[in-house]
Coordinates of C-alpha atoms in Angstrom, one line a residue:
Chain Y
M241 CA 95.5 44.0 141.4
Q242 CA 98.7 46.0 141.6
Y243 CA 100.3 48.3 139.1
C244 CA 103.2 46.1 138.3
E245 CA 101.1 42.9 137.7
P246 CA 100.2 41.8 134.2
L247 CA 96.5 41.9 135.3
Y248 CA 96.9 45.7 135.5
F249 CA 99.1 46.6 132.6
L250 CA 98.0 43.9 130.2
I251 CA 94.3 43.6 130.9
F252 CA 92.8 46.3 133.1
L253 CA 94.6 49.3 131.7
P254 CA 94.1 48.4 128.0
I255 CA 90.4 47.6 128.5
V256 CA 89.9 51.0 130.3
V257 CA 91.8 52.8 127.5
L258 CA 89.7 51.1 124.8
I259 CA 86.4 51.9 126.5
Y260 CA 87.6 55.5 127.1
H261 CA 88.5 55.9 123.5
F262 CA 85.1 54.8 122.2
T263 CA 83.1 56.9 124.7
P264 CA 82.0 60.4 123.7
Q265 CA 84.4 63.0 125.1
K266 CA 81.9 64.5 127.6
K267 CA 81.2 61.1 129.2
R268 CA 84.8 59.9 129.4
W269 CA 85.2 61.1 133.0
I270 CA 82.5 58.6 134.0
I271 CA 84.6 55.7 132.5
L272 CA 87.6 56.9 134.5
L273 CA 85.5 57.2 137.7
I274 CA 83.9 53.7 137.2
A275 CA 87.4 52.2 136.5
S276 CA 88.8 53.9 139.6
Y277 CA 86.0 52.6 141.9
L278 CA 86.4 49.1 140.4
F279 CA 90.1 49.3 141.0
F280 CA 89.5 50.4 144.6
I281 CA 86.9 47.6 145.1
S282 CA 89.3 45.0 143.7
L283 CA 91.7 45.9 146.6
S284 CA 89.6 47.0 149.5
R285 CA 86.0 45.9 148.6
F286 CA 83.4 47.4 150.9
L287 CA 85.9 49.8 152.5
I288 CA 85.1 52.1 149.5
I289 CA 82.5 53.5 151.8
Y290 CA 85.3 55.5 153.6
L291 CA 86.3 57.0 150.2
F292 CA 82.6 58.0 149.6
I293 CA 82.4 59.5 153.0
A294 CA 85.6 61.5 152.5
T295 CA 84.5 62.7 149.1
I296 CA 81.1 63.9 150.2
W297 CA 82.6 65.4 153.4
I298 CA 85.0 67.7 151.4
Y299 CA 82.4 68.4 148.8
G300 CA 79.9 69.7 151.4
L301 CA 82.4 71.6 153.5
G302 CA 84.1 73.1 150.4
R303 CA 80.7 74.5 149.3
V304 CA 80.0 75.9 152.7
I305 CA 83.3 77.7 152.9
E306 CA 82.8 79.1 149.4
K307 CA 79.3 80.3 150.3
L308 CA 80.8 82.2 153.3
Q309 CA 83.3 83.8 151.0
M310 CA 80.6 84.9 148.6
E311 CA 78.5 86.3 151.5
R312 CA 81.6 88.2 152.7
N313 CA 82.3 89.7 149.3
E314 CA 78.6 90.8 149.0
K315 CA 78.8 92.5 152.4
I316 CA 82.2 94.1 151.6
K317 CA 80.7 95.7 148.4
Q318 CA 77.9 97.3 150.4
C319 CA 79.9 98.6 153.4
E320 CA 82.2 101.5 154.1
R321 CA 86.0 101.1 154.0
A322 CA 86.3 101.2 157.8
E323 CA 84.0 98.2 158.2
K324 CA 85.7 96.0 155.6
K325 CA 88.5 94.8 157.9
A326 CA 86.0 93.8 160.6
I327 CA 83.8 91.9 158.1
K328 CA 86.9 90.1 156.7
K329 CA 88.0 89.1 160.1
L330 CA 84.5 87.9 161.1
Y331 CA 84.1 85.8 158.0
Q332 CA 87.6 84.4 158.2
A333 CA 86.7 83.1 161.7
Y334 CA 83.5 81.5 160.3
Q335 CA 85.5 79.9 157.4
R336 CA 88.2 78.7 159.8
R337 CA 85.6 76.8 161.9
Y338 CA 84.4 74.9 158.9
L339 CA 87.9 74.3 157.7
I340 CA 88.9 72.9 161.1
L341 CA 85.8 70.7 161.1
G342 CA 86.7 69.4 157.6
V343 CA 90.4 68.7 158.4
V344 CA 89.7 67.2 161.8
G345 CA 87.1 64.9 160.2
L346 CA 89.4 63.7 157.5
I347 CA 92.5 63.3 159.7
G348 CA 90.3 61.9 162.5
L349 CA 89.1 59.1 160.2
L350 CA 92.6 58.4 159.2
V351 CA 93.8 58.3 162.8
I352 CA 91.0 56.0 163.9
L353 CA 91.4 53.5 161.1
K354 CA 95.2 53.5 160.8
Y355 CA 96.5 54.3 164.3
S356 CA 93.9 53.0 166.8
D357 CA 95.9 49.8 167.4
F358 CA 99.2 51.7 167.8
I359 CA 97.8 54.3 170.1
G360 CA 95.9 51.8 172.2
T361 CA 98.9 49.4 172.5
N362 CA 101.1 52.2 173.7
I363 CA 98.6 53.6 176.2
N364 CA 98.1 50.1 177.6
S365 CA 101.9 49.6 178.0
L366 CA 101.9 52.9 180.0
L367 CA 98.9 51.7 182.0
E368 CA 100.5 48.4 182.8
N369 CA 102.0 49.9 186.0
V370 CA 98.6 50.7 187.4
N371 CA 97.1 47.4 186.4
T372 CA 94.5 48.7 184.0
S373 CA 94.0 48.8 180.3
I374 CA 91.8 50.3 177.6
P375 CA 90.1 48.2 174.9
I376 CA 92.0 48.2 171.6
Y377 CA 90.0 48.4 168.3
R378 CA 91.5 47.2 165.1
F379 CA 90.0 48.4 161.8
M380 CA 90.5 47.3 158.2
V381 CA 92.3 50.1 156.5
P382 CA 91.2 51.1 152.9
I383 CA 93.8 51.2 150.3
G384 CA 95.3 54.7 149.6
I385 CA 93.7 56.3 152.6
S386 CA 97.0 58.2 153.5
F387 CA 97.2 59.6 150.0
Y388 CA 93.6 60.6 149.4
T389 CA 93.2 62.1 152.9
L390 CA 96.1 64.5 152.1
Q391 CA 94.5 65.3 148.8
G392 CA 91.2 66.0 150.6
V393 CA 92.9 68.3 153.2
S394 CA 94.7 70.3 150.5
Y395 CA 91.4 70.7 148.6
L396 CA 89.7 72.2 151.6
V397 CA 92.7 74.4 152.7
D398 CA 93.1 75.7 149.1
I399 CA 89.4 76.8 149.0
Y400 CA 89.9 78.5 152.4
R401 CA 93.0 80.2 151.1
E402 CA 90.9 81.2 147.9
K403 CA 93.5 79.6 145.7
I404 CA 90.8 77.5 144.1
Q405 CA 87.0 77.5 144.0
A406 CA 84.8 74.7 145.5
D407 CA 83.8 72.1 142.9
H408 CA 80.1 72.1 142.3
H409 CA 80.4 68.8 140.4
L410 CA 80.4 65.8 142.8
G411 CA 81.6 63.4 140.0
R412 CA 84.6 65.5 139.1
L413 CA 85.6 65.8 142.8
A414 CA 85.1 62.0 143.2
L415 CA 87.4 61.4 140.3
Y416 CA 90.0 63.7 141.7
M417 CA 89.9 61.7 145.0
S418 CA 90.0 58.3 143.5
Y419 CA 91.8 58.4 140.1
F420 CA 93.0 54.8 139.8
P421 CA 96.6 55.3 138.5
Q422 CA 97.5 57.3 141.6
L423 CA 95.2 55.7 144.2
M424 CA 97.6 53.3 145.7
E425 CA 101.0 55.0 145.9
G426 CA 100.4 58.6 144.8
P427 CA 101.7 61.0 143.7
I428 CA 99.7 63.3 146.0
C429 CA 98.1 65.7 143.6
R430 CA 96.5 69.1 144.2
Y431 CA 93.0 69.8 142.9
E432 CA 94.2 72.4 140.4
Q433 CA 96.8 70.0 139.0
T434 CA 94.5 67.2 137.9
A435 CA 90.8 67.7 138.4
M436 CA 90.0 69.7 135.2
A437 CA 92.4 67.6 133.1
L438 CA 90.7 64.4 134.3
F439 CA 87.2 65.8 133.6
E440 CA 88.2 67.0 130.2
G441 CA 88.3 63.6 128.6
K442 CA 91.1 64.4 126.2
D443 CA 91.5 62.3 123.0
L444 CA 94.1 59.6 123.0
T445 CA 97.1 60.6 120.9
S446 CA 99.8 58.3 119.5
M447 CA 102.5 60.3 121.2
N448 CA 100.9 60.1 124.6
I449 CA 100.3 56.4 124.2
R450 CA 103.9 55.8 123.0
F451 CA 105.5 57.9 125.8
G452 CA 103.1 56.5 128.4
M453 CA 103.9 52.9 127.4
Q454 CA 107.7 53.6 127.4
R455 CA 107.4 55.1 130.9
I456 CA 105.5 52.0 132.0
L457 CA 108.1 49.7 130.5
Y458 CA 110.9 51.6 132.3
G459 CA 109.1 51.4 135.6
L460 CA 108.5 47.7 135.2
I461 CA 112.2 47.1 134.6
K462 CA 113.0 48.9 137.8
K463 CA 110.4 47.0 139.8
I464 CA 110.6 43.5 138.3
V465 CA 114.3 43.2 137.4
I466 CA 115.8 44.9 140.4
A467 CA 113.4 45.3 143.3
D468 CA 111.8 41.8 143.0
R469 CA 115.1 40.1 142.3
L470 CA 116.6 41.4 145.5
N471 CA 113.6 40.5 147.6
P472 CA 114.6 37.0 148.9
F473 CA 117.9 38.3 150.2
I474 CA 116.4 41.3 151.9
R475 CA 113.6 39.4 153.5
Q476 CA 116.0 36.8 154.9
V477 CA 118.6 39.1 156.3
F478 CA 116.0 41.5 157.9
K479 CA 114.1 38.5 159.4
D480 CA 117.0 36.6 160.8
Y481 CA 119.5 39.4 161.3
Q482 CA 120.9 37.8 164.5
Q483 CA 122.5 35.0 162.4
Y484 CA 124.7 37.4 160.3
D485 CA 127.6 39.7 160.8
G486 CA 127.9 43.5 160.3
G487 CA 129.1 43.1 156.7
M488 CA 125.8 41.5 155.8
M489 CA 123.9 44.2 157.6
A490 CA 125.6 46.8 155.5
L491 CA 124.9 44.8 152.3
A492 CA 121.2 44.4 153.3
M493 CA 121.0 48.1 154.1
V494 CA 122.3 49.1 150.6
C495 CA 120.2 46.4 148.9
Y496 CA 117.0 47.6 150.7
T497 CA 117.6 51.2 149.8
C498 CA 118.1 50.2 146.2
Q499 CA 114.9 48.0 146.4
L500 CA 112.8 50.7 147.9
Y501 CA 113.9 53.3 145.3
M502 CA 113.4 50.9 142.4
E503 CA 110.0 49.7 143.7
F504 CA 108.6 53.1 144.6
S505 CA 110.0 55.1 141.7
G506 CA 109.3 52.2 139.3
T507 CA 105.7 52.1 140.4
I508 CA 105.4 55.8 140.0
D509 CA 106.8 55.5 136.5
V510 CA 104.0 53.0 135.8
V511 CA 101.5 55.4 137.4
L512 CA 102.7 58.4 135.4
G513 CA 102.9 56.4 132.2
S514 CA 99.3 55.1 132.7
S515 CA 98.0 58.6 133.2
Q516 CA 99.9 60.0 130.3
I517 CA 98.0 57.6 128.0
F518 CA 94.8 59.5 129.0
G519 CA 96.6 62.8 128.4
V520 CA 96.7 63.7 132.1
S521 CA 100.1 64.8 133.4
L522 CA 100.6 63.9 137.1
P523 CA 103.3 65.7 139.1
E524 CA 106.7 64.0 139.2
N525 CA 107.6 62.3 142.5
F526 CA 111.3 61.7 142.0
K527 CA 114.1 63.8 140.5
Q528 CA 117.2 61.6 140.7
P529 CA 117.4 61.5 144.5
F530 CA 120.7 59.8 144.6
F531 CA 122.5 62.8 143.1
S532 CA 121.6 64.8 146.2
K533 CA 124.3 66.6 147.9
S534 CA 122.6 67.0 151.3
I535 CA 119.6 65.5 153.1
S536 CA 117.5 68.6 152.4
D537 CA 118.3 68.2 148.8
F538 CA 117.4 64.5 149.0
W539 CA 114.0 65.3 150.3
A540 CA 113.4 67.9 147.6
R541 CA 114.0 65.0 145.1
W542 CA 112.4 62.0 146.8
H543 CA 108.7 61.6 147.2
I544 CA 108.4 65.2 146.1
T545 CA 104.7 65.5 146.4
L546 CA 104.7 64.4 150.0
G547 CA 107.5 66.9 150.8
T548 CA 105.8 69.8 149.1
W549 CA 102.5 68.9 150.8
F550 CA 104.1 69.0 154.3
K551 CA 105.9 72.3 153.3
D552 CA 102.7 74.0 152.1
Y553 CA 100.3 72.8 154.7
I554 CA 102.4 72.3 157.8
Y555 CA 105.8 74.0 157.6
Y556 CA 105.0 77.4 156.2
P557 CA 101.6 77.8 158.1
M558 CA 103.3 76.9 161.3
S559 CA 106.5 79.0 160.8
L560 CA 104.4 82.0 159.8
S561 CA 101.8 81.7 162.6
K562 CA 101.6 84.6 164.9
P563 CA 103.5 83.0 167.9
L564 CA 106.3 81.7 165.7
K565 CA 106.6 85.0 163.8
K566 CA 107.0 86.7 167.2
L567 CA 109.7 84.1 168.1
T568 CA 111.5 84.8 164.8
K569 CA 111.5 88.6 165.5
W570 CA 112.8 88.0 169.0
G571 CA 115.4 85.6 167.6
R572 CA 116.6 87.9 164.9
K573 CA 117.2 90.6 167.5
N574 CA 118.9 88.4 170.0
I575 CA 120.7 85.6 168.2
G576 CA 121.2 87.1 164.8
H577 CA 119.7 87.1 161.3
Y578 CA 120.5 83.4 160.6
Y579 CA 119.8 81.6 163.8
G580 CA 116.7 83.8 164.6
P581 CA 114.5 82.4 161.8
L582 CA 116.1 79.0 162.4
L583 CA 114.3 78.8 165.8
S584 CA 110.7 78.9 164.4
G585 CA 111.8 77.0 161.4
T586 CA 113.1 74.2 163.6
I587 CA 109.9 73.9 165.6
A588 CA 107.9 73.6 162.3
L589 CA 110.5 71.2 161.0
F590 CA 110.1 69.0 164.0
C591 CA 106.3 68.8 163.4
V592 CA 106.9 68.1 159.7
W593 CA 109.2 65.2 160.4
F594 CA 107.1 63.8 163.2
C595 CA 104.1 63.8 160.8
N596 CA 106.3 62.4 158.0
G597 CA 107.5 59.5 160.2
I598 CA 104.0 58.6 161.5
W599 CA 102.4 59.0 158.0
H600 CA 104.5 56.1 156.9
G601 CA 103.1 53.7 159.4
D602 CA 101.9 53.0 162.9
A603 CA 105.2 51.9 164.5
W604 CA 108.0 53.4 166.5
N605 CA 110.6 52.7 163.8
Y606 CA 108.7 55.1 161.5
I607 CA 108.7 57.8 164.1
F608 CA 112.4 57.1 164.6
F609 CA 112.9 57.4 160.9
G610 CA 111.2 60.8 160.9
M611 CA 113.2 62.0 163.9
Y612 CA 116.5 60.8 162.3
H613 CA 115.9 63.0 159.3
F614 CA 114.8 65.9 161.5
I615 CA 118.1 65.7 163.4
L616 CA 120.2 65.4 160.2
I617 CA 118.5 68.5 158.7
F618 CA 118.6 70.4 161.9
S619 CA 122.3 69.7 162.4
A620 CA 123.0 70.7 158.8
N621 CA 121.1 74.0 159.4
M622 CA 123.0 74.7 162.6
L623 CA 126.4 73.9 161.1
A624 CA 125.8 75.7 157.7
P625 CA 127.5 79.0 158.6
M626 CA 130.6 77.1 159.9
I627 CA 130.7 74.9 156.9
S628 CA 130.6 77.9 154.6
K629 CA 133.4 79.5 156.6
F630 CA 135.4 76.3 156.2
Y631 CA 135.0 76.4 152.4
E632 CA 136.0 80.1 152.5
I633 CA 139.1 79.6 154.6
T634 CA 140.4 76.5 152.7
H635 CA 139.5 78.0 149.3
I636 CA 137.7 74.7 148.5
S637 CA 134.8 75.1 146.1
K638 CA 131.5 73.2 146.6
D639 CA 131.4 72.8 142.9
W640 CA 134.7 70.8 142.6
F641 CA 134.0 67.4 141.1
W642 CA 135.5 65.4 144.0
V643 CA 133.8 67.6 146.6
K644 CA 130.5 66.9 144.9
V645 CA 131.2 63.2 144.8
I646 CA 132.0 63.1 148.5
R647 CA 128.9 65.1 149.4
I648 CA 126.8 62.7 147.2
L649 CA 128.3 59.6 148.8
K650 CA 127.9 61.1 152.3
T651 CA 124.2 61.8 151.6
A652 CA 123.6 58.4 150.2
F653 CA 125.2 56.7 153.2
L654 CA 123.0 58.7 155.6
V655 CA 119.9 57.9 153.6
C656 CA 120.8 54.2 153.7
V657 CA 121.1 54.2 157.5
G658 CA 117.6 55.8 157.7
E659 CA 116.2 53.1 155.4
L660 CA 117.7 50.4 157.6
F661 CA 115.5 51.6 160.5
F662 CA 112.6 52.0 158.1
R663 CA 112.7 48.4 157.0
A664 CA 113.7 46.7 160.2
H665 CA 111.1 44.7 162.1
G666 CA 110.6 47.3 164.8
L667 CA 112.8 49.9 166.4
K668 CA 114.7 47.3 168.6
A669 CA 115.6 45.2 165.6
G670 CA 116.8 48.4 163.7
L671 CA 119.0 49.5 166.6
E672 CA 120.5 46.0 166.9
M673 CA 121.2 45.8 163.2
F674 CA 122.8 49.2 163.2
S675 CA 124.9 48.3 166.2
K676 CA 126.0 45.0 164.6
M677 CA 127.0 46.9 161.5
I678 CA 129.3 49.1 163.6
T679 CA 130.7 46.7 166.2
D680 CA 130.6 43.4 164.3
F681 CA 131.7 44.5 160.8
T682 CA 133.6 41.7 159.0
F683 CA 134.0 40.4 155.5
T684 CA 133.5 36.8 156.6
S685 CA 130.1 36.5 154.9
F686 CA 131.6 37.7 151.6
K687 CA 134.7 35.5 151.9
N688 CA 132.8 32.3 152.6
L689 CA 130.1 33.4 150.1
T690 CA 127.2 33.2 152.6
F691 CA 125.6 36.2 150.9
L692 CA 125.1 34.2 147.8
N693 CA 123.1 31.5 149.5
L694 CA 120.1 33.5 150.6
G695 CA 117.9 33.3 147.5
V696 CA 120.0 35.7 145.4
D697 CA 123.0 34.1 143.7
S698 CA 125.9 35.7 141.8
R699 CA 123.9 35.7 138.5
D700 CA 121.1 37.6 140.2
F701 CA 123.5 40.2 141.7
L702 CA 125.1 40.6 138.3
I703 CA 121.8 41.2 136.6
V704 CA 120.9 43.7 139.4
M705 CA 124.2 45.5 139.0
I706 CA 124.0 45.8 135.2
T707 CA 120.4 47.1 135.4
C708 CA 121.4 49.6 138.1
I709 CA 124.1 50.8 135.7
I710 CA 121.5 51.3 133.0
I711 CA 119.2 53.2 135.4
F712 CA 122.2 55.3 136.5
I713 CA 123.0 56.3 133.0
V714 CA 119.4 57.2 132.3
S715 CA 119.3 59.2 135.6
L716 CA 122.6 60.9 134.7
C717 CA 121.1 62.0 131.3
R718 CA 118.0 63.3 133.1
E719 CA 120.2 65.2 135.6
K720 CA 122.1 66.8 132.7
Q721 CA 118.6 67.5 131.2
I722 CA 119.1 65.4 128.2
P723 CA 115.6 64.3 127.0
I724 CA 116.3 60.6 126.3
C725 CA 112.8 59.6 125.0
L726 CA 112.7 62.6 122.7
S727 CA 116.1 61.9 121.3
I728 CA 115.2 58.2 120.7
E729 CA 112.1 59.5 118.9
T730 CA 114.3 61.3 116.4
K731 CA 116.3 58.2 115.5
P732 CA 115.4 56.0 112.5
L733 CA 112.5 53.6 112.9
V734 CA 114.8 50.5 113.0
I735 CA 116.9 51.9 115.9
R736 CA 113.8 53.0 117.8
W737 CA 112.1 49.6 117.6
T738 CA 115.4 47.8 118.4
I739 CA 115.7 49.8 121.6
W740 CA 112.1 49.3 122.7
Y741 CA 112.0 45.6 121.7
G742 CA 115.4 45.2 123.4
L743 CA 114.0 46.6 126.6
I744 CA 110.8 44.4 126.4
F745 CA 113.0 41.3 125.9
Y746 CA 115.3 42.5 128.7
L747 CA 112.2 42.6 131.0
I748 CA 111.0 39.2 129.9
I749 CA 114.4 37.5 130.2
F750 CA 115.8 39.2 133.3
G751 CA 112.6 39.9 135.2
A752 CA 112.2 38.1 138.5
Y753 CA 108.8 36.4 138.2
G754 CA 107.3 33.0 138.1
V755 CA 108.0 29.9 140.3
G756 CA 110.5 30.5 143.0
Y757 CA 110.2 34.2 143.1
I758 CA 108.3 36.3 145.6
P759 CA 107.6 39.8 144.2
V760 CA 108.0 42.6 146.7
D761 CA 104.7 44.0 147.9
P762 CA 104.0 47.5 146.8
I763 CA 105.8 49.2 149.7
Y764 CA 104.2 52.6 149.7
A765 CA 100.7 51.1 149.2
G766 CA 101.0 49.9 152.8
F767 CA 101.2 53.4 154.0
Chain I
M242 CA 114.0 97.2 144.6
D243 CA 117.6 97.9 145.6
T244 CA 116.7 97.3 149.3
L245 CA 115.1 94.0 148.3
I246 CA 118.3 92.9 146.3
E247 CA 120.4 93.9 149.4
I248 CA 118.2 91.6 151.6
L249 CA 118.5 88.8 149.1
E250 CA 122.2 89.1 148.8
D251 CA 122.5 89.1 152.5
I252 CA 120.6 85.8 152.7
Q253 CA 122.1 84.1 149.7
P254 CA 125.1 85.9 148.2
E255 CA 125.9 83.3 145.5
V256 CA 123.2 84.4 143.0
D257 CA 122.9 87.2 140.4
Y258 CA 119.4 88.6 141.3
E259 CA 119.2 90.8 138.2
T260 CA 119.1 87.8 135.9
C261 CA 118.1 84.7 137.9
E262 CA 114.5 83.6 137.3
D263 CA 114.5 80.2 139.1
L264 CA 115.5 81.0 142.6
V265 CA 113.2 78.4 144.1
D266 CA 113.0 75.9 141.2
A267 CA 116.8 75.7 141.0
H268 CA 117.1 75.4 144.8
H269 CA 119.0 78.7 145.2
L270 CA 116.6 79.5 148.0
D271 CA 115.7 76.8 150.5
S272 CA 112.7 76.8 152.9
L273 CA 114.8 78.3 155.7
M274 CA 116.1 81.1 153.5
I275 CA 112.5 81.8 152.5
L276 CA 111.6 82.1 156.1
S277 CA 114.4 84.6 156.7
L278 CA 113.5 86.5 153.6
I279 CA 109.8 86.8 154.6
S280 CA 110.8 88.0 158.1
E281 CA 113.2 90.6 156.6
I282 CA 110.6 91.8 154.0
E283 CA 107.8 92.1 156.5
D284 CA 110.0 94.2 158.7
E285 CA 111.5 96.3 156.0
F286 CA 108.4 96.9 153.9
D287 CA 105.7 96.8 156.6
V288 CA 103.6 94.1 154.8
S289 CA 102.3 90.7 155.9
I290 CA 102.9 87.8 153.5
P291 CA 100.1 85.3 153.8
T292 CA 100.9 81.6 153.4
V293 CA 98.9 81.4 150.2
E294 CA 101.5 83.7 148.6
I295 CA 104.4 81.4 149.3
I296 CA 104.5 79.8 145.9
P297 CA 107.6 79.3 143.7
Q298 CA 106.2 81.7 141.2
N299 CA 106.3 84.6 143.7
F300 CA 109.8 83.8 144.9
N301 CA 111.5 82.7 141.7
S302 CA 113.0 86.1 140.9
A303 CA 113.7 89.4 142.6
K304 CA 111.3 91.0 140.1
N305 CA 108.4 88.8 141.0
L306 CA 109.1 89.2 144.7
W307 CA 109.1 93.0 144.2
A308 CA 105.8 92.8 142.4
L309 CA 104.3 90.8 145.3
I310 CA 105.5 93.3 147.9
Q311 CA 104.0 96.2 145.9
R312 CA 100.7 94.3 145.5
L313 CA 100.5 93.6 149.2
Q314 CA 101.3 97.2 150.0
E315 CA 98.4 98.3 147.7
E316 CA 96.0 95.8 149.2
D317 CA 96.8 97.0 152.7

């Protein structure tokens, strides 16, 4: 079962909503938990054991860390001011031990299940020269492990930082870790964002149901009309790229970026819409990423919850660690107030992008993808003072319309190149495709219409383009902070229903499903 | 407060710090600028800003940032 399949949005979700509605408020969390576990079991069956282990692990360690904090507070109350610092330090060291144990346990399980094969294969290729090898273990990976592991880590770290209190209710914590709408593709939530709301068992309201269903419909259009329709073309070109020229590489690169965005953001719309029906607001994961004017800006708008997770739990803790703080101080004295902090920031940034790359999958092209974005952001940071100087000297304003357009197009191009490596079958294929795009760029495939013979014909491309224009207009309104759903709500009943029925028929008529179509697999669920 | 505004203007001059209330949310301050800011504040006001305090709420306005500095000075 996947979010964009009728089995989910026409059968599973409505049944859960109905049972939820007719259950007493205090017990509704149990319905959500059972539904979440059934959803998990439908995808990963007995691998649910790993989710149980992770939940119990963070539950126990969270309680231990909290107990130490309470003990510390008791001792501080009873001691003199001079002793307080020593007690705080001592207890912080105790807490840190349990935090490290908790984080290593969670990440360790993720590494063993997801990366054993990759690590083993690479070690063996290094050991080839000395004619030896290590055994490689391959494990079945439970669905959503990359997402719920990060949620578990943030839960423990937030208790350690005393931002939240440990949950004493195992069921509530289990629901936070497994909530079915977000289980497969995120968004990656923090405990304080969702746990209480999920447990509350809010009543269904007609407004939440309406807005939730509208959001689901919008997401389905993105996924089924655009992402699925482009699928045969993308599969074919990325599989047999040697047969085509650079022009086709460029087209496949743009089509894949479009597909990835429509698939991921469309699924997130379905996820957020599903959750809204239960009255639980999940954090937004996208904020019109293709209006970004720089790569940093792009990552503040694309997969937002992953970016903020890395920022809060890797970037700042690393940059503000004692050794890097010392480095920043030294840098500010010796290389100036801008490049000084950039030194430690860059070290932390490297770690963030390495983790970002490898988080996406156990292959070198994902690591390359991470390093590619690291280099782009690092270069932009290095050049920032010079670029500012350039704008100053030439009296060009960053806010001029055409300057903005150029910056947006430049960012979109750089993003597309990154996605080419992301999608390619391995790093070697990615490099070959990129090199073809540069050295063998011709319009031959367009002139002789080869591009229309790969499972996506002119009618398909036309439907995709029209739908993209609709999505672009909606995104533009959101960018200008025009609340579309609310403004449709204020229209007369006839207009409202015409719009929504129009979109339902649009999905039914132009959706790519049925015989002859292969829907794209949920891309982020694979991570 | 004046010293803080001077530090902020030095790092990002394109903002009116008397009125702006969404320095982080509106991306006026990026993560690198926040690092510079923390480094400057720690030197100037002799405080240590823990990671847990690096939340948009504390950095969204000069007023909130000033309140954070005062709170950290008191705690110390």
